[in-house]
Amino acid sequence: MATTISLRIEFGGGLELLFSNERRHTITIPSVVPSDNNTKPPLDPSSNEVETKLADVEYLIYHLRDHLLQERAELFMENNTVRPGILVLINDTDWELEGEGEYVLKDNDEIVFISTLHGG
Amino acid sequence: MFANQVGQNTTNPSLCIKCKVNTGRIVVRHAVYCKECFPALLGSKVKRSLDSHINTKSETSRKKSLKASGNLLIGFSGGLGSTVLLDLISKIYLSSRTEIESEGNKQRGGKDHPRNEPVWKEASVCYVEISAGFPGMKDRTDKIRLLVEEKYPALQLIPLRLENAFDRTWWDKVGRNVTSDATADVTSEDLFLSTISDDFTPDPIHKLRTYISALPTHTAIASATRILTRLLLLHTARFTQSSHLLLGTSLTSLSITLISSISQGGGFSVREEAQEEWNPGSSGAIRLVRPLQEITMKECSMWAWWNDLQVIGKEAYPGSKLGIGALTKDFIVGLERDYPSTVSTIARTCAKLAPKVSAGGICVLCERPLQPGVQEWKSRISIRATTESPVDPPSLLQSLTPYLCYSCHTTLTSRSSKAVSNSASTSLPLPMWTSAHLLDYSSSTTDSIDVEIQEDVKEAGADVWLTRKVGADEMKKATGDFLLE
């Protein structure tokens, strides 16, 4: 199994303003990640003490907050998930049909985050 | 919610509930739809909300074609709801006209067939720019104009500005009766009126800013902006001879507005939040319809995404996140995620509500139904003044309070412990339509009503009470004999 996976990320509905005003991003994340969603690399990579899981959307949200978000994290995340009013699409499908945060990411998946609160 | 919990298909929960063939792509209140069935879902919801309001009389025969008595005006803010509304209305109701124009006479049934007649003769889009009221905000009229011209060339854009509400030139242009500018004193619950002489009339932007700075709370500012925008749109609809004004209020936005409006004392006009018929008097009634009122914000967002619609968005003005409306929005949006059906329950429940008594006229500020006797009730249940207000010159004509609905009166007078206004302004300039209504009242209605009431009271052998504002000296003189030295 590859140690990293590549993902296409897109922001819409004004959410891109929090991410350097760039709508499209391509990121690479580890395929196996800490279960506590810690996105900082461990000091000792050989250490087996950290519990791990396959990279899922929940981890991706933490990753985006810690590595891509430029400002105002409270507008993106709330209570360990995306803020209410943000629609998440996994490969153009509502994430509610894919298991929401528990969806295990695959190489070349496209994840879209759209804010529904940009006016209306 | 997980894949095995959603959907009503017992065999395969991820199959579209409608075609039962394609894999579902969106979950709408526990029901799964595919990308192909989704447009039909939204189309049917829009038609269900709008069709029954198009013809002047609701038809008993479903076969009768749709024909409005006037033109169409679509309110456009650049936000998600109005962007989706503009797209859906132009696709469902206006596209056939564009096709007819471009394809000649190829339409089914011939060019004179009623089916091929446009529902509205002409359609326009109206945008109200609010930036002048809030220093530092960007004017987005050009952005809006570009979008409408590029995407909807058949529609005419009418750009308005929030300050038009205080602009006599605009008022003359929309063809209303000439009026003089009036102001109300916000330091008193009675909102005593005075008129501004024609020699000294500040410019509309100055009046708008004075109006906003004289409002007591962030909630009042948000509410006033909504009222001014709505009335500007309605008067423009009348000017464009429109029979219908459409707004892009989604189900989520409607639920937010309903709860927020009721919490601000707007319970009497709860029905008007969903759909209203505005009667400007001289011409026919204009129907304000919200065709997206069965469509959630999530569906709007998905439609905009799949159709590659550009959502310009609404810029927040300073303090806009602090009012009751913004707090209600946070609450309802959170509720919609955790309990998707509850939001529609709010709208459905409110649709069953109706006031117990009929309206006693219309509010001069928001032009919505006025609940009779509300001020008497309010005077019994609330403390009317906490500080002594300055004595006004005897030239004051009358009080604005009796002509305001409970909600508007509360908006103008209810102060919070955290005062928002740092301005010393106590004089509230009134919108043109309010001044016009007051002029009408003072010239005819009130005098006759007062006389009638006084005569009734005399007949009943009761005392005639007259409410007027008195100065401290006069009060002392009247009560002096009863005071202990």
XYZ file of C-alpha atoms in Angstrom:
605
model
C 0.000 0.000 0.000
C 1.273 3.467 -0.913
C 2.349 5.544 2.073
C 0.714 8.713 0.775
C -2.452 9.591 -1.133
C -3.041 12.526 -3.408
C -6.322 14.428 -3.158
C -7.985 17.180 -5.143
C -9.623 19.728 -2.880
C -12.014 22.460 -3.986
C -13.682 25.252 -2.013
C -16.825 27.106 -3.048
C -19.523 29.468 -1.845
C -17.022 31.938 -0.409
C -15.118 29.335 1.643
C -12.109 29.835 -0.631
C -11.610 33.218 1.045
C -10.289 31.359 4.092
C -7.854 29.357 1.935
C -5.683 32.025 0.252
C -8.599 32.798 -2.079
C -7.670 29.713 -4.124
C -10.547 27.473 -5.123
C -8.551 24.418 -6.191
C -5.764 22.697 -4.296
C -3.947 19.400 -4.711
C -2.602 17.945 -1.491
C -0.800 14.823 -0.387
C -1.509 13.241 2.983
C -0.269 10.024 4.643
C -2.464 7.000 3.967
C -2.195 5.974 7.618
C -2.725 8.682 10.211
C -2.984 9.003 14.004
C -6.403 8.073 15.365
C -6.508 11.316 17.333
C -6.220 13.237 14.025
C -2.959 14.865 15.078
C -1.573 16.324 11.866
C 1.902 17.103 13.208
C 4.465 14.384 12.299
C 5.618 12.365 15.365
C 9.055 13.185 16.752
C 10.091 9.532 16.487
C 8.589 7.944 13.343
C 9.612 4.461 14.441
C 7.550 4.737 17.608
C 4.592 2.348 17.596
C 2.864 3.865 20.589
C 0.540 6.065 18.539
C -2.749 4.463 17.570
C -3.364 4.770 13.837
C -6.190 4.530 11.273
C -6.578 4.816 7.522
C -6.806 8.458 6.452
C -10.449 9.525 6.441
C -12.394 12.738 5.798
C -12.340 13.573 9.499
C -8.532 13.588 9.421
C -8.605 15.600 6.178
C -10.641 18.340 7.875
C -7.982 18.593 10.604
C -5.250 18.553 7.964
C -6.868 21.383 6.017
C -7.317 23.423 9.193
C -3.698 22.952 10.275
C -1.912 23.212 6.928
C -4.041 25.073 4.394
C -6.360 27.389 6.306
C -5.102 30.956 6.509
C -7.521 32.569 8.937
C -10.527 32.190 11.208
C -10.618 28.449 11.867
C -13.972 28.859 13.643
C -15.611 29.550 10.282
C -14.439 26.180 8.961
C -14.539 23.799 11.930
C -16.802 23.304 14.917
C -16.973 20.363 17.348
C -14.476 18.142 15.477
C -16.226 18.449 12.130
C -17.025 21.103 9.553
C -19.175 23.991 10.714
C -22.932 23.662 10.109
C -23.797 25.219 6.765
C -20.792 23.714 4.960
C -21.756 21.134 2.354
C -19.175 18.414 1.699
C -19.084 16.459 -1.550
C -16.985 13.344 -1.992
C -16.446 12.694 -5.699
C -19.485 14.885 -6.496
C -21.715 13.016 -4.039
C -23.185 14.315 -0.764
C -20.932 13.064 2.032
C -23.996 11.876 3.981
C -24.197 9.032 1.438
C -20.548 8.145 1.890
C -20.337 7.919 5.655
C -19.421 11.564 6.352
C -16.156 11.834 8.348
C -15.631 8.072 8.398
C -15.208 7.805 4.617
C -11.757 6.305 3.961
C -9.955 8.421 1.409
C -8.571 6.911 -1.778
C -5.879 8.194 -4.088
C -7.179 10.892 -6.491
C -10.437 11.433 -4.614
C -12.028 14.841 -5.127
C -13.393 16.498 -1.996
C -15.414 19.711 -2.296
C -16.358 22.042 0.561
C -19.108 24.578 -0.193
C -20.372 27.183 2.215
C -24.116 27.646 2.033
C -23.960 30.766 4.211
C -22.377 33.157 1.722
C -25.420 35.370 1.564
C -28.771 33.920 0.508
C -25.979 10.360 9.260
C -24.581 7.292 7.557
C -25.345 5.529 4.335
C -27.284 2.742 5.968
C -29.513 5.217 7.823
C -30.634 7.395 4.975
C -33.123 6.831 2.212
C -36.470 5.170 2.191
C -35.525 2.476 -0.307
C -35.448 -0.655 1.733
C -33.517 -2.587 -0.901
C -30.654 -0.209 -1.614
C -30.525 2.932 0.476
C -28.190 4.721 -1.908
C -30.544 4.416 -4.926
C -32.513 7.481 -6.065
C -35.945 7.485 -4.423
C -37.538 8.836 -7.614
C -36.157 6.840 -10.565
C -35.006 3.903 -8.416
C -32.299 3.236 -11.014
C -29.450 5.672 -10.541
C -27.163 5.911 -7.574
C -28.160 8.769 -5.281
C -26.005 11.879 -5.090
C -27.774 14.081 -2.556
C -29.760 13.515 0.611
C -32.695 15.876 1.112
C -34.400 15.370 4.455
C -33.680 11.625 4.574
C -34.637 11.112 0.895
C -31.950 10.289 -1.673
C -31.976 11.791 -5.199
C -29.732 11.271 -8.201
C -28.255 14.116 -10.238
C -30.757 13.507 -13.073
C -33.875 13.654 -10.878
C -32.703 16.596 -8.804
C -33.658 19.361 -11.337
C -37.190 17.944 -11.619
C -37.466 17.958 -7.827
C -36.523 21.627 -7.587
C -38.635 22.561 -10.609
C -41.735 20.953 -9.120
C -41.167 22.686 -5.777
C -40.848 26.103 -7.449
C -43.962 25.540 -9.545
C -45.897 24.333 -6.515
C -45.008 27.521 -4.614
C -45.521 29.956 -7.479
C -48.088 28.669 -9.993
C -51.110 29.075 -7.731
C -50.236 32.759 -7.238
C -49.695 33.701 -10.896
C -53.228 34.121 -12.223
C -55.248 36.863 -10.576
C -57.900 34.382 -9.490
C -56.824 30.918 -8.437
C -58.030 28.601 -11.165
C -60.212 25.628 -10.596
C -59.104 24.061 -13.867
C -55.493 22.986 -13.940
C -55.475 23.132 -17.740
C -55.923 26.896 -17.824
C -52.693 28.508 -18.918
C -50.708 30.718 -16.616
C -51.055 34.399 -17.356
C -50.063 37.155 -14.986
C -51.887 40.478 -15.014
C -48.664 42.489 -15.069
C -44.898 42.269 -15.373
C -42.388 40.429 -13.231
C -39.774 41.835 -10.877
C -37.162 39.555 -9.315
C -35.316 40.792 -6.241
C -31.625 39.941 -6.505
C -29.115 40.353 -3.680
C -26.228 38.333 -5.145
C -26.647 35.773 -2.355
C -27.174 32.050 -2.792
C -30.991 32.075 -2.677
C -31.540 34.858 -5.192
C -28.854 33.467 -7.541
C -30.660 30.115 -7.618
C -34.053 31.821 -7.917
C -32.947 33.846 -10.929
C -31.596 30.716 -12.615
C -34.654 28.576 -11.900
C -37.200 31.241 -12.885
C -35.393 32.001 -16.124
C -35.195 28.269 -16.935
C -38.760 27.375 -15.975
C -40.780 30.462 -16.962
C -38.670 32.688 -19.172
C -36.619 30.312 -21.329
C -39.412 29.580 -23.802
C -39.513 33.239 -24.728
C -35.775 33.314 -25.450
C -36.137 30.174 -27.514
C -39.055 31.631 -29.440
C -37.072 34.757 -30.159
C -34.060 32.802 -31.362
C -35.786 29.978 -33.232
C -38.536 31.853 -35.010
C -41.903 30.096 -35.136
C -40.880 26.551 -34.434
C -42.707 26.222 -31.155
C -45.365 23.594 -30.627
C -48.929 24.626 -31.415
C -47.981 27.708 -33.434
C -46.901 31.089 -32.261
C -50.376 32.148 -31.171
C -50.975 29.080 -29.043
C -51.632 30.172 -25.427
C -49.003 27.681 -24.289
C -46.299 29.710 -25.995
C -47.311 33.052 -24.579
C -44.977 34.288 -21.891
C -46.431 34.202 -18.373
C -45.235 37.757 -17.768
C -44.996 40.344 -20.511
C -41.713 41.739 -19.254
C -39.285 40.656 -16.578
C -36.740 42.752 -14.683
C -34.197 42.163 -11.954
C -33.792 44.647 -9.128
C -30.709 44.946 -6.937
C -30.550 47.163 -3.846
C -27.038 48.311 -2.924
C -26.717 48.926 0.827
C -23.072 50.052 1.005
C -23.803 53.770 1.436
C -25.337 53.098 4.836
C -22.213 51.465 6.210
C -18.874 53.238 5.700
C -16.144 50.882 4.484
C -18.447 48.549 2.550
C -17.762 47.959 -1.136
C -20.289 48.905 -3.802
C -21.049 45.742 -5.803
C -23.500 47.151 -8.319
C -21.019 46.766 -11.208
C -20.368 43.117 -10.311
C -24.103 42.436 -10.226
C -24.657 44.291 -13.507
C -21.935 42.271 -15.217
C -23.387 38.988 -13.989
C -26.949 39.804 -15.070
C -25.859 41.122 -18.477
C -23.688 38.071 -19.153
C -25.971 35.360 -17.883
C -29.462 36.789 -18.347
C -29.324 39.210 -21.301
C -33.109 39.117 -21.720
C -33.628 40.610 -18.273
C -33.344 44.284 -17.517
C -31.395 45.211 -14.363
C -32.777 47.992 -12.186
C -30.058 49.037 -9.744
C -31.317 50.755 -6.604
C -29.580 52.088 -3.528
C -30.743 51.887 0.075
C -30.592 55.692 0.341
C -33.306 55.903 -2.344
C -35.736 55.321 0.523
C -34.936 58.882 1.652
C -34.529 60.343 -1.807
C -37.263 62.682 -2.984
C -36.014 62.450 -6.580
C -36.465 58.683 -6.558
C -39.866 59.035 -4.919
C -40.960 61.448 -7.640
C -39.579 59.064 -10.266
C -41.595 56.104 -9.044
C -44.597 58.320 -9.445
C -45.810 58.754 -5.900
C -47.461 61.807 -4.424
C -45.239 64.670 -3.357
C -44.511 64.777 0.320
C -42.474 66.756 2.809
C -39.667 65.202 4.836
C -40.496 64.234 8.389
C -38.414 63.119 11.335
C -39.261 61.331 14.577
C -37.720 61.902 17.992
C -36.310 58.552 19.134
C -35.665 59.694 22.714
C -39.341 59.298 23.471
C -41.505 56.196 23.203
C -44.127 58.389 21.565
C -41.766 59.192 18.668
C -42.965 62.770 18.314
C -42.899 64.002 14.762
C -41.542 67.122 13.200
C -41.196 68.196 9.606
C -38.076 69.440 7.877
C -38.440 72.610 5.903
C -37.785 72.300 2.197
C -34.916 74.797 2.456
C -32.922 72.389 4.590
C -33.096 68.896 3.212
C -29.932 66.850 3.737
C -28.828 64.482 0.985
C -30.267 60.939 1.023
C -26.978 59.290 2.092
C -26.759 61.614 5.096
C -30.353 60.830 5.987
C -29.758 57.077 5.638
C -26.707 57.226 7.891
C -28.561 59.351 10.439
C -31.409 56.830 10.327
C -29.048 53.907 10.956
C -27.074 55.697 13.666
C -30.274 56.635 15.511
C -31.370 52.999 15.754
C -30.865 51.565 19.222
C -29.573 48.029 18.571
C -27.779 45.822 16.029
C -31.038 43.899 15.675
C -32.819 47.129 14.769
C -30.231 47.942 12.086
C -30.619 44.523 10.437
C -34.391 44.752 10.653
C -34.472 48.310 9.254
C -32.254 47.301 6.321
C -34.645 44.462 5.501
C -37.702 46.704 5.694
C -36.166 49.450 3.546
C -35.016 46.919 0.936
C -38.430 45.238 0.819
C -40.301 48.513 0.398
C -37.866 49.792 -2.242
C -38.494 46.586 -4.195
C -42.262 46.817 -3.796
C -42.426 50.440 -4.930
C -40.193 49.562 -7.876
C -42.496 46.647 -8.696
C -45.369 49.083 -8.785
C -43.377 51.471 -10.990
C -42.544 48.672 -13.455
C -46.235 47.678 -13.506
C -45.378 44.315 -12.080
C -48.001 42.014 -10.695
C -45.408 39.812 -9.001
C -42.274 40.404 -6.988
C -40.223 37.266 -6.398
C -37.627 36.898 -3.653
C -35.066 34.106 -3.226
C -35.969 33.165 0.344
C -35.126 29.494 0.806
C -36.844 27.217 3.324
C -33.903 27.665 5.679
C -33.962 31.470 5.291
C -37.739 31.516 5.735
C -37.511 29.571 8.994
C -34.792 31.942 10.200
C -36.903 34.978 9.275
C -40.023 33.555 10.902
C -38.376 32.810 14.235
C -36.390 36.035 14.173
C -39.411 38.139 13.230
C -41.639 36.604 15.909
C -38.950 37.195 18.525
C -38.884 40.849 17.511
C -42.629 41.279 17.933
C -43.684 40.551 14.352
C -46.117 37.764 15.229
C -49.133 39.619 13.863
C -47.689 39.615 10.346
C -46.320 36.067 10.454
C -48.300 35.120 7.334
C -46.760 37.982 5.370
C -43.263 36.580 5.970
C -44.108 33.682 3.646
C -46.346 35.384 1.117
C -47.992 38.773 0.976
C -50.193 40.868 -1.188
C -49.188 44.520 -1.145
C -51.810 46.992 -2.177
C -50.371 50.347 -3.227
C -53.844 51.821 -3.630
C -54.007 53.361 -7.069
C -53.043 50.233 -9.042
C -53.675 46.530 -8.592
C -52.176 44.470 -5.788
C -48.624 43.183 -6.117
C -47.972 39.661 -4.952
C -44.706 39.119 -3.140
C -43.957 35.420 -3.564
C -41.022 33.355 -2.334
C -40.831 30.449 -4.788
C -37.896 28.763 -2.993
C -39.773 28.449 0.274
C -39.833 24.645 0.039
C -36.176 24.347 -0.990
C -33.480 24.122 1.667
C -30.215 26.028 1.569
C -28.419 22.726 0.975
C -30.468 22.079 -2.176
C -29.788 25.636 -3.357
C -26.086 25.125 -2.794
C -26.089 21.835 -4.699
C -28.031 23.413 -7.589
C -25.565 26.309 -7.767
C -22.639 23.889 -7.718
C -23.960 21.488 -10.354
C -25.011 24.349 -12.636
C -21.791 26.270 -12.150
C -23.626 29.376 -10.936
C -21.500 32.221 -9.682
C -22.634 33.259 -6.202
C -21.347 36.762 -5.573
C -22.413 36.602 -1.946
C -23.511 39.282 0.449
C -20.959 41.373 2.238
C -21.459 41.579 5.967
C -21.697 45.048 7.422
C -20.148 45.918 10.799
C -22.196 44.426 13.612
C -24.339 42.276 11.342
C -23.325 39.134 13.260
C -24.577 40.481 16.564
C -28.332 40.854 16.095
C -31.201 38.466 16.840
C -31.361 37.600 13.113
C -27.718 36.453 12.989
C -28.062 34.462 16.215
C -31.232 32.810 14.899
C -29.398 31.971 11.680
C -26.610 30.191 13.585
C -29.206 28.277 15.568
C -31.358 27.227 12.593
C -28.392 26.224 10.405
C -27.088 24.016 13.222
C -30.574 22.602 13.708
C -30.872 21.836 10.002
C -27.752 19.685 10.118
C -28.699 17.758 13.252
C -32.461 17.507 12.645
C -33.091 18.095 8.917
C -36.912 17.950 9.127
C -37.308 20.446 11.936
C -36.594 23.448 9.720
C -39.482 22.620 7.416
C -41.662 22.002 10.483
C -41.061 25.620 11.549
C -42.278 26.935 8.186
C -45.223 24.520 8.028
C -46.323 25.332 11.562
C -46.098 29.083 10.962
C -48.163 28.654 7.777
C -51.044 27.473 9.970
C -50.966 30.575 12.149
C -53.363 33.458 11.655
C -54.049 36.555 13.766
C -57.162 36.452 15.931
C -58.342 39.926 14.934
C -58.347 41.651 11.576
C -55.842 44.397 10.906
C -56.598 47.997 11.793
C -54.811 49.518 8.794
C -51.191 49.260 7.772
C -47.972 50.233 9.507
C -46.596 53.434 7.949
C -43.020 52.143 8.120
C -43.148 48.494 6.979
C -46.587 48.657 5.291
C -47.652 45.408 6.889
C -50.905 44.856 8.816
C -51.321 46.922 11.949
C -52.660 45.183 15.033
C -55.368 47.344 16.621
C -54.950 48.425 20.234
C -51.353 47.317 20.482
C -50.069 50.507 22.107
C -52.653 50.351 24.888
C -51.586 46.809 25.571
C -47.920 47.739 25.470
C -48.443 50.622 27.882
C -49.925 48.191 30.416
C -47.172 45.621 30.247
C -43.978 47.616 29.902
C -42.038 50.448 31.454
C -42.430 53.240 28.945
C -39.585 55.541 29.952
C -36.476 55.228 32.032
C -35.073 58.710 31.597
C -36.617 62.109 31.338
C -36.674 63.202 27.745
C -36.009 66.825 26.822
C -38.991 69.076 26.399
C -39.876 69.622 22.790
C -41.013 72.846 21.236
C -44.791 73.196 21.045
C -44.715 73.036 17.234
C -44.748 69.231 17.312
C -47.676 67.911 15.376
C -48.297 64.395 16.485
C -46.781 61.119 17.501
C -45.616 58.417 15.083
C -46.341 55.601 17.538
C -50.062 55.036 16.774
C -49.232 54.411 13.124
C -46.517 51.821 13.739
C -46.925 48.085 14.143
C -45.655 46.514 17.358
C -42.523 45.227 15.640
C -41.518 48.552 14.047
C -42.193 50.452 17.271
C -40.033 47.997 19.185
C -37.316 48.249 16.532
C -37.153 52.017 16.894
C -37.464 52.291 20.648
C -36.264 49.123 22.383
C -32.830 49.869 23.759
C -30.365 47.251 24.879
C -27.994 47.632 27.806
C -25.169 47.709 25.265
C -25.949 50.772 23.230
C -24.877 50.406 19.622
C -25.205 54.015 18.637
C -22.368 56.336 19.464
C -24.026 59.134 17.618
C -25.775 61.952 19.401
C -28.498 61.799 16.770
C -31.957 61.667 18.285
C -33.852 62.712 15.205
C -34.821 59.835 12.965
C -35.395 60.786 9.314
C -38.348 58.854 7.956
C -38.504 57.031 4.607
C -40.451 58.755 1.863
C -43.411 56.364 2.035
C -43.758 56.928 5.796
C -43.832 60.706 5.327
C -46.400 60.266 2.559
C -48.643 58.081 4.733
C -48.430 60.567 7.596
C -49.356 63.407 5.304
C -52.386 61.431 4.147
C -53.379 60.683 7.728
C -52.939 64.229 8.952
C -54.924 65.684 6.073
C -57.919 63.421 6.368
C -58.177 60.232 8.310
C -56.941 61.048 11.778
C -59.046 64.170 12.210
C -62.247 62.394 11.325
C -61.350 59.377 13.444
C -60.500 61.595 16.430
C -63.764 63.474 16.095
C -65.707 60.219 15.804
C -64.023 58.732 18.840
C -64.564 61.879 20.902
C -68.221 61.985 19.922
C -68.656 58.344 20.864
C -67.064 58.980 24.226
C -69.237 62.041 24.859
C -72.338 60.046 24.032
C -71.280 57.420 26.526
C -70.953 60.152 29.139
C -67.265 59.495 29.669
C -64.385 61.923 29.961
C -62.414 62.894 26.893
C -58.749 62.137 27.373
C -56.169 63.896 25.337
C -52.565 62.712 25.372
C -49.969 65.384 24.875
C -46.446 66.041 26.001
C -46.014 68.610 28.759
C -42.907 70.309 30.104
C -41.634 70.046 33.660
C -42.826 73.578 34.549
C -46.339 72.946 33.314
C -46.469 69.650 35.150
C -45.301 71.298 38.380
C -47.909 74.013 37.989
C -50.688 71.483 37.538
C -49.661 69.361 40.488
C -48.277 72.178 42.683
C -51.331 72.368 44.942
C -51.006 68.757 45.872
C -47.330 68.803 46.728
C -46.152 68.946 50.325
C -43.771 71.781 51.070
